[in-house]
Coordinates of C-alpha atoms (C1' of nucleotides) in Angstrom, one line a residue:
Chain S
M4 CA 40.6 -6.5 132.5
M5 CA 37.8 -7.2 129.8
E6 CA 36.4 -4.3 128.0
T7 CA 32.5 -4.3 127.9
A8 CA 30.4 -3.3 124.9
R9 CA 28.9 -0.7 127.0
D10 CA 32.7 0.2 128.1
V11 CA 33.1 0.9 124.0
V12 CA 29.9 3.3 123.7
A13 CA 31.1 5.4 126.6
A14 CA 34.5 5.6 125.9
A15 CA 32.8 6.6 121.9
L16 CA 30.7 9.3 123.3
R17 CA 32.9 10.3 125.9
P18 CA 35.2 12.8 123.6
A19 CA 32.2 13.8 122.1
L20 CA 31.0 15.4 124.9
D21 CA 33.7 16.7 125.9
A22 CA 34.5 18.7 121.9
A23 CA 31.0 19.1 121.8
F24 CA 30.5 21.3 125.8
P25 CA 33.3 21.4 127.1
D26 CA 31.9 22.2 130.3
W27 CA 29.1 20.0 130.4
A28 CA 30.2 17.2 133.5
A29 CA 29.6 21.1 136.1
G30 CA 26.6 20.6 136.7
G31 CA 26.9 17.1 138.1
A32 CA 25.6 15.3 135.3
V33 CA 27.4 11.8 134.2
L34 CA 27.0 9.7 131.3
E35 CA 25.1 6.5 131.9
V36 CA 25.2 4.7 129.3
E37 CA 22.0 3.0 129.0
R38 CA 21.1 -0.2 126.9
P39 CA 17.0 0.6 125.4
K40 CA 14.1 -1.3 126.8
D41 CA 12.7 -1.2 122.6
P42 CA 16.2 -3.3 121.1
S43 CA 14.7 -0.5 117.1
R44 CA 16.1 1.9 119.3
G45 CA 19.6 0.9 118.9
D46 CA 22.0 -1.3 121.4
Y47 CA 23.2 1.4 123.5
A48 CA 21.8 5.3 124.6
T49 CA 22.1 8.5 127.1
S50 CA 19.4 10.6 127.8
V51 CA 22.1 13.2 129.3
A52 CA 21.4 15.6 126.8
L53 CA 17.6 15.6 129.0
R54 CA 19.9 15.7 131.7
L55 CA 22.6 18.4 130.8
T56 CA 19.0 21.3 129.0
R57 CA 18.9 22.9 132.6
H58 CA 22.6 23.1 133.3
L59 CA 23.5 23.8 129.9
R60 CA 20.2 25.9 129.5
R61 CA 20.1 24.8 125.8
P62 CA 16.9 22.2 124.0
P63 CA 17.6 19.2 125.1
L64 CA 17.3 17.6 121.3
E65 CA 19.4 20.4 120.6
I66 CA 22.6 18.7 122.7
A67 CA 21.1 15.7 121.3
R68 CA 22.4 16.3 117.9
A69 CA 25.7 18.0 118.9
I70 CA 26.6 15.4 120.2
R71 CA 26.1 13.1 117.6
D72 CA 27.8 15.6 115.4
N73 CA 30.8 14.6 117.2
V74 CA 30.7 10.8 117.7
A75 CA 33.7 9.7 115.3
T76 CA 31.6 6.2 114.1
G77 CA 34.7 3.3 113.7
E78 CA 34.6 0.0 113.5
A79 CA 32.6 -0.7 117.0
V80 CA 29.7 2.1 116.5
A81 CA 28.1 1.7 113.4
A82 CA 25.4 5.0 113.4
V83 CA 24.2 7.3 116.0
E84 CA 20.9 8.4 116.1
V85 CA 19.1 11.3 118.3
A86 CA 15.1 10.9 118.9
P87 CA 12.9 12.8 120.8
P88 CA 13.2 14.1 123.4
G89 CA 16.7 14.0 123.9
F90 CA 18.2 10.3 123.8
V91 CA 21.2 9.8 121.9
N92 CA 20.8 6.1 120.3
V93 CA 24.2 3.8 119.0
R94 CA 24.1 1.4 116.9
L95 CA 27.4 -1.3 117.0
A96 CA 28.8 -2.5 114.1
P97 CA 27.0 -6.2 113.3
G98 CA 30.4 -6.9 112.3
W99 CA 32.6 -5.5 115.4
L100 CA 29.0 -7.1 117.5
A101 CA 29.9 -10.8 115.3
R102 CA 33.5 -10.8 115.8
R103 CA 32.7 -10.6 120.1
V104 CA 32.1 -14.3 119.1
E105 CA 36.0 -15.4 118.8
T106 CA 36.7 -13.3 122.2
I107 CA 33.7 -14.7 123.8
V108 CA 34.7 -18.1 123.2
R109 CA 38.2 -17.7 123.6
A110 CA 37.9 -15.3 127.3
G111 CA 35.5 -19.6 128.2
P112 CA 35.1 -19.9 131.9
A113 CA 37.0 -16.0 131.7
F114 CA 34.2 -14.4 130.1
G115 CA 32.7 -11.6 132.7
R116 CA 35.3 -12.0 135.0
S117 CA 37.3 -9.0 135.9
T118 CA 39.4 -7.2 138.8
G119 CA 36.7 -4.7 139.8
L120 CA 37.8 -5.8 143.0
A121 CA 41.2 -7.2 143.0
G122 CA 43.5 -6.8 146.8
R123 CA 40.1 -6.7 148.2
K124 CA 39.2 -9.2 151.0
V125 CA 35.5 -9.6 152.1
Q126 CA 34.3 -12.2 154.7
I127 CA 30.6 -13.1 153.3
E128 CA 29.1 -14.7 156.4
Y129 CA 25.6 -16.5 155.6
V130 CA 23.8 -19.1 156.8
S131 CA 25.2 -19.7 160.1
A132 CA 21.9 -21.2 161.4
N133 CA 21.2 -22.1 165.4
P134 CA 22.9 -25.4 165.9
T135 CA 19.6 -26.5 167.7
G136 CA 17.9 -28.3 165.0
P137 CA 18.9 -29.4 161.7
M138 CA 18.2 -27.4 158.3
T139 CA 15.5 -25.4 157.2
I140 CA 13.6 -23.4 154.3
A141 CA 13.4 -21.1 156.6
N142 CA 17.6 -21.1 157.0
A143 CA 17.8 -21.8 153.8
R144 CA 17.6 -18.6 151.5
G145 CA 21.1 -16.3 153.2
G146 CA 22.2 -20.4 151.3
P147 CA 22.2 -20.0 147.9
L148 CA 21.9 -15.3 148.4
G149 CA 25.8 -15.8 150.4
D150 CA 27.1 -18.9 147.6
V151 CA 26.3 -17.0 144.4
L152 CA 27.2 -13.0 146.9
A153 CA 30.2 -14.6 147.0
N154 CA 31.1 -16.1 143.6
V155 CA 29.8 -12.9 142.0
L156 CA 32.8 -11.3 144.6
A157 CA 35.4 -13.9 143.6
F158 CA 34.8 -13.6 140.3
A159 CA 34.7 -9.5 139.9
G160 CA 38.9 -10.2 141.6
A161 CA 37.8 -10.2 145.1
D162 CA 39.4 -12.2 147.8
V163 CA 36.5 -13.8 149.2
Q164 CA 36.2 -16.0 152.6
R165 CA 32.8 -17.1 153.2
E166 CA 31.8 -18.5 157.1
Y167 CA 30.2 -19.5 159.5
Y168 CA 29.2 -18.2 162.4
V169 CA 28.1 -21.3 164.7
N170 CA 26.5 -19.8 168.4
D171 CA 27.2 -22.7 170.4
A172 CA 27.2 -20.6 173.8
G173 CA 23.7 -18.5 175.8
T174 CA 20.6 -19.0 177.5
Q175 CA 19.7 -21.0 173.8
I176 CA 22.0 -23.4 175.0
E177 CA 21.5 -24.6 178.4
V178 CA 18.1 -24.4 177.0
F179 CA 18.5 -26.8 174.3
G180 CA 20.5 -28.6 176.7
K181 CA 17.7 -29.4 179.2
T182 CA 15.8 -30.2 176.5
L183 CA 17.6 -32.6 175.2
A184 CA 18.4 -34.3 179.2
V185 CA 14.7 -34.5 179.6
R186 CA 14.5 -36.9 176.7
Y187 CA 17.7 -38.0 177.6
R188 CA 16.2 -39.6 181.3
E189 CA 12.8 -40.1 179.7
L190 CA 14.3 -42.8 177.6
Q191 CA 16.3 -44.0 180.5
G192 CA 12.4 -44.5 182.2
A193 CA 11.9 -40.9 183.7
T194 CA 7.9 -39.5 183.9
G195 CA 6.4 -37.1 184.3
L196 CA 9.3 -34.6 183.4
E197 CA 8.6 -31.3 181.3
I198 CA 10.1 -29.4 178.8
P199 CA 11.5 -27.0 180.5
E200 CA 9.9 -22.9 178.9
G201 CA 10.6 -22.2 175.6
G202 CA 12.4 -25.8 175.3
Y203 CA 12.4 -27.8 172.2
R204 CA 9.8 -29.7 171.4
A205 CA 10.3 -31.3 168.1
E206 CA 10.3 -35.0 167.4
Y207 CA 14.6 -34.5 166.9
M208 CA 14.9 -34.0 170.0
I209 CA 14.1 -37.5 171.2
D210 CA 16.5 -39.1 168.4
L211 CA 18.6 -36.9 169.5
A212 CA 19.0 -38.1 172.9
R213 CA 18.5 -41.8 171.4
Q214 CA 21.9 -41.2 169.6
L215 CA 23.8 -40.0 172.3
R216 CA 22.1 -43.3 174.9
D217 CA 23.8 -44.9 171.7
E218 CA 27.0 -42.9 171.2
L219 CA 28.0 -42.1 174.9
G220 CA 26.5 -45.7 176.7
P221 CA 23.3 -45.9 179.0
S222 CA 24.7 -45.0 181.8
V223 CA 25.6 -41.0 181.2
G224 CA 24.6 -38.4 183.1
D225 CA 24.0 -41.3 186.1
G226 CA 23.1 -39.4 189.1
V227 CA 23.9 -35.9 188.1
S228 CA 21.0 -33.3 188.4
L229 CA 19.2 -32.4 184.7
E230 CA 20.8 -29.5 184.0
E231 CA 24.7 -30.3 184.4
L232 CA 23.5 -33.0 181.5
G233 CA 22.6 -30.6 179.9
R234 CA 25.7 -29.1 180.3
L235 CA 26.7 -32.6 179.3
L236 CA 25.2 -33.4 175.9
A237 CA 25.0 -30.1 174.8
P238 CA 28.1 -29.6 173.4
R239 CA 28.0 -34.1 171.6
A240 CA 24.6 -33.2 170.1
I241 CA 25.8 -29.5 168.6
A242 CA 28.5 -31.0 166.7
I243 CA 25.8 -33.5 165.4
L244 CA 23.4 -30.8 164.3
V245 CA 26.7 -28.5 162.9
A246 CA 27.8 -32.2 161.2
G247 CA 24.2 -32.1 159.9
H248 CA 24.2 -28.4 158.1
Q249 CA 27.5 -28.9 156.8
R250 CA 26.4 -31.8 155.2
V251 CA 22.8 -30.6 153.8
A252 CA 24.6 -27.4 152.8
E253 CA 27.1 -29.3 150.6
R254 CA 24.1 -31.0 149.5
F255 CA 23.0 -27.7 148.1
G256 CA 26.3 -26.6 146.7
I257 CA 26.9 -24.3 149.6
R258 CA 30.5 -24.5 151.1
F259 CA 31.8 -22.7 154.0
D260 CA 36.5 -21.8 153.8
H261 CA 36.0 -21.2 157.5
F262 CA 33.6 -21.8 161.0
T263 CA 34.0 -19.5 163.6
Y264 CA 32.3 -21.2 166.7
E265 CA 31.4 -18.8 169.6
T266 CA 32.3 -20.8 172.3
A267 CA 35.9 -20.2 170.9
L268 CA 35.9 -16.9 170.6
M269 CA 34.6 -16.7 174.2
A270 CA 36.9 -18.5 175.5
S271 CA 40.1 -16.6 173.3
G272 CA 39.4 -13.5 175.8
Y273 CA 38.9 -11.2 172.7
F274 CA 35.1 -10.3 174.0
G275 CA 37.3 -8.3 177.0
E276 CA 39.2 -6.5 174.8
T277 CA 36.7 -5.2 172.6
L278 CA 34.6 -4.1 175.8
A279 CA 37.7 -2.2 176.9
D280 CA 37.9 -0.6 173.3
L281 CA 34.0 0.2 173.7
R282 CA 34.5 1.8 177.6
R283 CA 38.0 4.2 176.1
R284 CA 35.6 5.1 173.3
G285 CA 33.2 6.0 176.3
V286 CA 30.6 4.6 174.7
V287 CA 29.3 2.3 178.1
E288 CA 28.1 2.8 180.8
D289 CA 27.6 0.0 184.5
R290 CA 23.6 0.6 185.3
D291 CA 21.4 -2.0 187.4
G292 CA 24.9 -4.5 187.5
A293 CA 24.9 -5.1 183.8
V294 CA 26.7 -3.5 181.1
W295 CA 25.4 -1.3 178.1
L296 CA 26.4 0.0 174.9
K297 CA 24.5 3.6 175.2
T298 CA 22.5 2.7 171.8
R299 CA 20.3 5.1 173.0
E300 CA 22.2 7.9 173.2
L301 CA 23.7 7.3 169.2
G302 CA 20.2 7.1 168.2
E303 CA 18.2 3.9 168.5
D304 CA 15.4 3.8 171.5
I305 CA 16.3 1.7 174.0
D306 CA 20.2 0.8 175.4
S307 CA 21.4 -2.2 174.5
V308 CA 22.6 -4.7 177.5
L309 CA 26.9 -6.2 176.3
V310 CA 26.9 -7.8 179.5
R311 CA 24.0 -8.9 182.2
S312 CA 24.0 -8.8 185.5
T313 CA 24.9 -11.9 185.1
G314 CA 28.8 -11.3 184.1
V315 CA 27.4 -13.5 181.0
P316 CA 27.8 -11.3 177.2
T317 CA 25.0 -11.6 175.5
Y318 CA 24.7 -12.3 172.1
F319 CA 24.5 -9.0 170.9
G320 CA 27.9 -8.0 173.2
V321 CA 29.6 -11.2 171.6
D322 CA 28.3 -10.9 168.2
V323 CA 29.9 -7.0 167.8
A324 CA 33.3 -8.3 169.3
Y325 CA 33.3 -11.1 166.9
H326 CA 32.7 -8.7 164.1
R327 CA 35.0 -6.5 165.2
Q328 CA 38.2 -9.4 165.0
A329 CA 36.7 -9.6 161.5
L330 CA 37.4 -6.0 160.4
T331 CA 40.5 -5.2 162.3
D332 CA 42.6 -8.4 163.5
R333 CA 41.3 -11.2 160.8
G334 CA 42.2 -7.7 158.0
F335 CA 39.0 -8.3 155.9
D336 CA 37.7 -5.1 154.1
Q337 CA 34.6 -5.5 154.3
K338 CA 32.0 -8.0 155.7
I339 CA 29.3 -8.8 154.4
D340 CA 26.6 -10.5 156.8
I341 CA 23.5 -12.3 155.1
W342 CA 20.7 -12.3 157.0
G343 CA 17.1 -13.5 158.4
A344 CA 14.5 -10.4 158.7
N345 CA 13.8 -11.7 162.3
T346 CA 17.6 -9.8 162.8
H347 CA 16.7 -6.6 162.0
G348 CA 16.4 -5.1 165.5
H349 CA 20.2 -6.9 166.0
A350 CA 21.2 -5.8 162.8
R351 CA 20.6 -1.4 163.7
R352 CA 22.2 -2.0 167.0
M353 CA 24.7 -3.4 165.4
K354 CA 25.6 -1.1 163.1
V355 CA 25.6 1.6 165.9
A356 CA 28.4 -0.6 167.5
M357 CA 30.1 -0.9 164.6
A358 CA 30.5 3.3 164.0
A359 CA 31.2 3.4 167.7
L360 CA 34.0 1.5 167.1
E361 CA 34.8 3.7 163.8
I362 CA 34.4 0.3 161.1
G363 CA 31.1 1.4 160.0
P364 CA 31.3 1.6 156.4
K365 CA 32.9 -2.0 156.1
W366 CA 29.7 -4.2 157.5
Q367 CA 27.3 -4.2 155.3
V368 CA 24.3 -6.7 156.2
I369 CA 21.9 -7.7 153.2
I370 CA 18.5 -8.9 155.1
Y371 CA 16.6 -11.3 154.3
Q372 CA 12.8 -11.3 154.3
F373 CA 11.9 -14.9 154.8
V374 CA 10.5 -18.0 153.5
R375 CA 6.7 -19.3 154.3
F376 CA 5.3 -21.9 154.4
L377 CA 2.2 -23.6 153.4
H378 CA 1.1 -26.9 153.4
E379 CA -1.6 -27.9 151.5
G380 CA -2.6 -24.3 150.8
V381 CA -2.4 -23.4 154.6
L382 CA 0.4 -20.9 156.2
V383 CA 2.3 -22.2 158.4
K384 CA 4.2 -20.7 161.4
M385 CA 7.9 -22.4 161.5
G386 CA 10.1 -22.3 163.9
K387 CA 13.2 -24.9 166.0
R388 CA 10.9 -24.5 169.1
T389 CA 7.8 -25.2 167.7
G390 CA 8.6 -28.9 166.0
Q391 CA 6.8 -27.4 162.5
F392 CA 9.3 -26.8 160.0
L393 CA 10.0 -28.3 156.6
L394 CA 13.2 -29.1 156.1
L395 CA 15.4 -28.2 153.1
D396 CA 16.7 -32.3 152.6
D397 CA 13.5 -33.0 152.5
V398 CA 12.8 -29.8 150.0
L399 CA 15.8 -31.3 148.4
D400 CA 14.8 -34.7 147.6
A401 CA 11.4 -33.9 145.9
V402 CA 11.7 -31.0 143.6
G403 CA 15.8 -30.8 143.9
V404 CA 19.2 -29.0 144.6
D405 CA 18.9 -27.1 140.6
A406 CA 15.1 -26.1 140.9
T407 CA 15.4 -25.2 144.8
R408 CA 18.0 -23.4 143.9
F409 CA 17.0 -21.6 141.1
F410 CA 14.2 -21.1 142.6
L411 CA 15.0 -19.8 146.5
L412 CA 17.2 -16.6 143.7
Q413 CA 14.2 -15.7 141.9
S414 CA 13.7 -13.4 143.7
S415 CA 15.2 -10.3 145.1
A416 CA 16.4 -10.6 149.2
D417 CA 13.5 -7.8 150.3
R418 CA 10.4 -10.2 149.5
S419 CA 8.9 -12.6 151.5
L420 CA 8.9 -16.4 149.2
D421 CA 5.8 -18.3 149.6
F422 CA 7.3 -22.2 148.9
D423 CA 3.9 -24.5 148.6
F424 CA 5.4 -28.2 149.5
E425 CA 2.7 -30.0 147.1
L426 CA 3.4 -27.0 144.5
A427 CA 6.5 -27.3 144.2
V428 CA 6.9 -31.1 144.0
Q429 CA 3.9 -30.9 141.8
Q430 CA 6.0 -28.5 139.2
S431 CA 8.7 -28.9 140.0
N432 CA 8.6 -30.3 136.1
E433 CA 7.8 -27.0 135.6
N434 CA 10.7 -24.8 137.4
P435 CA 12.0 -21.7 134.4
V436 CA 15.4 -23.8 135.5
Y437 CA 15.0 -26.1 133.3
Y438 CA 14.1 -24.3 130.3
V439 CA 17.7 -22.6 130.9
Q440 CA 19.2 -26.3 131.2
Y441 CA 17.6 -27.5 127.9
A442 CA 18.7 -24.8 126.3
H443 CA 22.4 -26.1 127.2
A444 CA 21.2 -28.9 125.9
R445 CA 20.3 -28.2 122.2
I446 CA 23.4 -26.9 122.0
A447 CA 25.5 -30.0 122.6
S448 CA 22.3 -31.5 121.4
V449 CA 23.8 -29.6 117.4
F450 CA 27.2 -29.6 118.7
R451 CA 27.1 -33.7 118.3
T452 CA 24.9 -33.6 115.3
A453 CA 27.7 -31.9 113.7
R454 CA 30.2 -34.1 114.9
E455 CA 28.8 -36.5 114.0
R456 CA 29.1 -34.9 110.0
G457 CA 32.3 -35.0 110.5
V458 CA 31.9 -30.8 110.8
E459 CA 34.9 -28.9 112.5
W460 CA 34.1 -25.7 112.7
S461 CA 36.7 -23.6 114.7
D462 CA 37.6 -22.2 111.4
G463 CA 33.8 -20.6 110.9
D464 CA 33.5 -16.8 109.4
L465 CA 32.2 -14.4 111.5
A466 CA 31.9 -12.2 109.6
L467 CA 28.5 -14.7 108.2
L468 CA 26.7 -14.1 111.1
D469 CA 24.2 -10.9 110.1
H470 CA 20.7 -11.6 110.6
P471 CA 18.8 -9.9 113.2
G472 CA 18.7 -13.3 115.8
E473 CA 21.8 -14.2 115.2
L474 CA 23.3 -10.8 116.5
S475 CA 20.1 -10.9 119.1
L476 CA 21.7 -13.5 120.6
I477 CA 25.5 -11.8 120.1
R478 CA 24.5 -8.9 122.0
A479 CA 23.0 -10.9 124.5
C480 CA 25.8 -12.5 125.3
L481 CA 27.3 -9.2 125.6
R482 CA 26.1 -8.2 128.4
F483 CA 26.8 -10.7 130.7
P484 CA 30.2 -9.0 131.5
E485 CA 28.2 -5.6 132.2
L486 CA 26.0 -7.4 134.2
V487 CA 29.0 -9.2 136.4
R488 CA 30.6 -5.7 137.2
E489 CA 26.4 -3.8 138.0
L490 CA 25.8 -7.0 140.6
S491 CA 29.5 -6.9 142.3
E492 CA 28.1 -2.8 143.5
T493 CA 24.8 -3.9 143.4
H494 CA 24.6 -6.9 144.9
Q495 CA 20.9 -8.2 143.2
V496 CA 22.2 -11.3 142.5
H497 CA 19.6 -12.3 142.3
Q498 CA 18.8 -10.3 138.5
L499 CA 20.7 -13.4 137.1
T500 CA 18.5 -16.0 137.4
G501 CA 16.1 -13.2 135.4
Y502 CA 19.4 -12.9 133.1
A503 CA 20.1 -16.5 132.5
S504 CA 15.7 -17.1 131.7
E505 CA 16.0 -13.5 128.9
L506 CA 18.9 -15.5 127.5
A507 CA 17.1 -18.7 127.0
G508 CA 14.0 -16.6 125.3
L509 CA 16.1 -15.5 122.9
F510 CA 17.9 -19.2 121.9
H511 CA 14.4 -21.3 121.8
P512 CA 12.5 -19.1 119.5
W513 CA 15.4 -18.4 117.4
Y514 CA 16.9 -22.5 117.8
K515 CA 13.3 -23.3 116.4
A516 CA 13.1 -20.7 113.2
N517 CA 16.8 -21.3 112.1
R518 CA 18.2 -24.8 110.6
V519 CA 22.1 -25.1 112.0
V520 CA 23.7 -27.9 110.9
T521 CA 22.7 -27.7 106.5
D522 CA 24.3 -28.1 103.3
D523 CA 25.4 -24.5 103.3
V524 CA 28.3 -25.5 105.4
P525 CA 29.9 -22.3 105.6
R526 CA 27.3 -20.6 107.2
T527 CA 27.0 -23.5 109.6
K528 CA 30.6 -22.8 110.8
A529 CA 29.7 -19.3 111.1
R530 CA 26.2 -20.9 113.5
L531 CA 28.0 -23.5 115.2
R532 CA 30.9 -21.0 116.6
L533 CA 27.8 -18.2 117.7
L534 CA 26.6 -20.7 119.5
D535 CA 29.5 -21.5 120.9
A536 CA 29.5 -18.2 122.1
F537 CA 26.4 -19.0 123.7
A538 CA 26.5 -21.9 125.6
V539 CA 29.9 -20.2 127.6
T540 CA 27.5 -17.5 128.1
L541 CA 25.4 -20.4 129.6
R542 CA 28.0 -22.3 131.4
Q543 CA 29.7 -18.6 133.2
T544 CA 25.7 -17.6 133.6
L545 CA 24.3 -20.8 135.7
G546 CA 27.7 -21.4 137.2
L547 CA 27.6 -18.0 139.4
L548 CA 24.1 -19.3 140.2
G549 CA 25.7 -22.8 141.2
V550 CA 23.2 -24.4 139.1
S551 CA 24.0 -27.7 135.9
A552 CA 25.0 -27.2 132.6
P553 CA 23.8 -30.8 131.5
E554 CA 24.3 -31.7 128.2
S555 CA 21.5 -34.0 127.6
M556 CA 18.6 -33.7 130.0
Chain W
rG8 C1' 2.7 2.5 169.2
rC9 C1' 7.8 2.9 167.4
rC10 C1' 11.2 0.5 163.2
rC11 C1' 12.5 -2.4 159.0
rC12 C1' 10.8 -5.1 154.4
rC13 C1' 6.5 -5.5 150.8
rG14 C1' 1.6 -4.0 147.8
rU15 C1' 2.9 -5.2 139.5
rA16 C1' -1.5 -9.8 135.0
rG17 C1' -6.5 -15.5 138.0
rC18 C1' -1.6 -17.3 141.3
rU19 C1' 4.6 -16.8 141.7
rC20 C1' 7.8 -13.6 140.5
rA21 C1' 11.3 -9.8 137.3
rG22 C1' 11.9 -4.3 136.4
rU23 C1' 20.0 0.6 137.0
rG24 C1' 14.5 7.7 136.9
rG25 C1' 13.6 7.1 131.0
rA26 C1' 10.7 5.8 125.4
rU27 C1' 4.9 1.2 123.6
rA28 C1' 5.3 -2.7 132.0
rG29 C1' 7.9 -8.3 131.1
rA30 C1' 8.2 -13.9 132.4
rG31 C1' 6.7 -18.7 134.2
rC32 C1' 2.4 -21.3 136.0
rG33 C1' -3.2 -21.6 134.5
rC34 C1' -6.5 -20.1 131.3
rA35 C1' -8.2 -20.1 124.6
rG36 C1' -7.0 -21.6 120.5
rG37 C1' -2.7 -23.7 116.7
rC38 C1' 2.7 -25.9 115.9
rC39 C1' 7.0 -32.4 115.6
rU40 C1' 8.0 -36.1 107.5
rC41 C1' 13.9 -31.0 109.2
rC42 C1' 19.6 -30.5 114.4
rG43 C1' 15.8 -31.9 121.5
rA44 C1' 8.2 -30.8 121.7
rA45 C1' 11.4 -30.0 129.3
rG46 C1' 10.0 -26.5 123.2
rC47 C1' 8.0 -22.8 118.9
rC48 C1' 3.5 -19.5 117.6
rU49 C1' -1.6 -16.5 118.7
rG50 C1' -4.6 -14.4 122.0
rA51 C1' -7.4 -12.1 127.0
rA52 C1' -5.7 -9.5 131.5
rG53 C1' -1.7 -5.9 135.4
rC54 C1' 1.3 -1.2 138.5
rA55 C1' -3.3 -0.5 145.7
rA56 C1' -5.8 4.3 146.6
rC57 C1' -4.1 9.4 147.0
rG58 C1' -0.7 13.7 146.7
rG59 C1' 4.4 15.7 145.7
rU60 C1' 9.3 16.3 143.4
rU61 C1' 11.0 16.1 138.0
rC62 C1' 11.7 17.7 131.4
rG63 C1' 10.3 12.5 132.5
rA64 C1' 7.4 7.7 138.0
rG65 C1' 6.5 0.8 138.7
rU66 C1' 11.1 2.7 140.2
rC67 C1' 12.5 9.2 144.2
rC68 C1' 9.3 11.2 148.9
rG69 C1' 4.8 11.8 151.9
rU70 C1' 0.0 10.2 153.5
rU71 C1' -4.1 6.6 153.7
rC72 C1' -5.3 1.1 153.3
rG73 C1' -3.8 -4.5 152.7
rG74 C1' 0.7 -8.1 154.2
rG75 C1' 5.4 -9.9 156.7
rG76 C1' 8.9 -9.5 160.5
rG77 C1' 11.4 -6.5 164.7
rU78 C1' 11.2 -4.7 168.8
rA79 C1' 13.9 -8.6 175.6
rC80 C1' 19.3 -8.7 181.2
rC81 C1' 16.7 -14.8 174.3
rA82 C1' 18.8 -15.9 170.2

RNA sequence: GCCCCCGUAGCUCAGUGGAUAGAGCGCAGGCCUCCGAAGCCUGAAGCAACGGUUCGAGUCCGUUCGGGGGUACCA
């Protein structure tokens, strides 16, 4: 596992702290090493002296000085300084920083990888859009979030499965089928039929009916009731829509390793097994002909129905079984669901159910707030049933895959986003993703120039990289492995876009101010090696984001 | 009513309890005989309000006021 620069600093500070204050840790403080916002203060800093003031009953500056006096400077740590009110600032040796270029280039596609989560089997479930309509920009937000989280966790060594759950049973499917049957009959010339209550009024249902008629022949469903026709048509329609979800997801750079169908889960008998387990644990109650999970006793406001009085399990009931299966029979150590904000009530009940099954700590949910859809500046309520929505396909046509992914990954999941289609099209060329990609393309262009002039730079002397700007670029690269480790714990993957912008924001001014390929051959070579490392870092970052790193644009 | 998320620059958003709060767009002005101007430089402009915890709060806690979502034998 690669040691980060932060680790190196911590390893230098810890013995100093131990030597100066042998019992420092007894107060519960931990040695945290951070990057000062103002780089002139140093490369890394710790506020541990401030935190230890109470425990050691000594002034923070005095503690800080004692730490400083005990640090052994060396190859990496060049200087340690104390600043009021009690910070200990650490400066890394320029030569050591410059030599990191070699490490980064040699690591290449492995730069930032780690084994921190090795041996951990994680399932990430995301998108899982209802199979009753096409993929919209609202469903789509979970895609990049889940995909990038999967990338990050796999990068940190976990064994990750990307899972998609197809909710192809239940009341909504009945309504869906009935709507479809109505549209189908209409194609056969029927009039005066009503779309059922809560049905799917959107245009795509008519297209779907037409497609099914062409596929199955015009006489399908002759002589059967509307309900029966619905049950006949729904499975085929769902297959078409799920295939569509897969196609558009793939276009969006999102793949899945495994699909679970609710109908298959039901057919397996696993639901009954789960219900029996819950009964054994005494958290189930039969009342009014239905089967309830006693969520009320477990801290919720109301109980939750697992099986309706009709004998049909609820979505919640089946979902509990599905989660139990993943976290027991399928052997995952952890399951992370990426769900939309409308599921938070469901998520609360699920949490209770998982706790009752004693698998609570293994399950985690990331709830993302919705993407609100503005049309010509006016907020539009999206809903498949109402027919008002913005298709992911249309967004990708107009804005492009990279820009859409980057846009959706710029804010944290728990913040709602506004997507103004017209504005997005108009501004698609101003998306920050191009700023980042342009940095990569520019570096590629510098390499082309160097090659044209016959410069071979692999033997460049890194010791020549001693300008502040050059060292800043290296420092920025060294943050990448630190960030990956952080994200593997916090799951705040949107920070990768900010980091990518930071990299580009350092590069462009430096590029403007410094010519790389010049008559000074030694310096040219050293700088080309630096850019090699920088390009590696950009590619690694964009790679985790699922955004391309173009050689030219 | 109760529950969840969010109020940071004109707009869209960043900001692991640390030192002087950032970016993009927009706005005002400047920069291509030089590896790509999808770029660079300069400027104006901000933590909703009030309490609390802390050596230190945009960040944690409480209240108020705004915005979004949820609260079914729907999914």
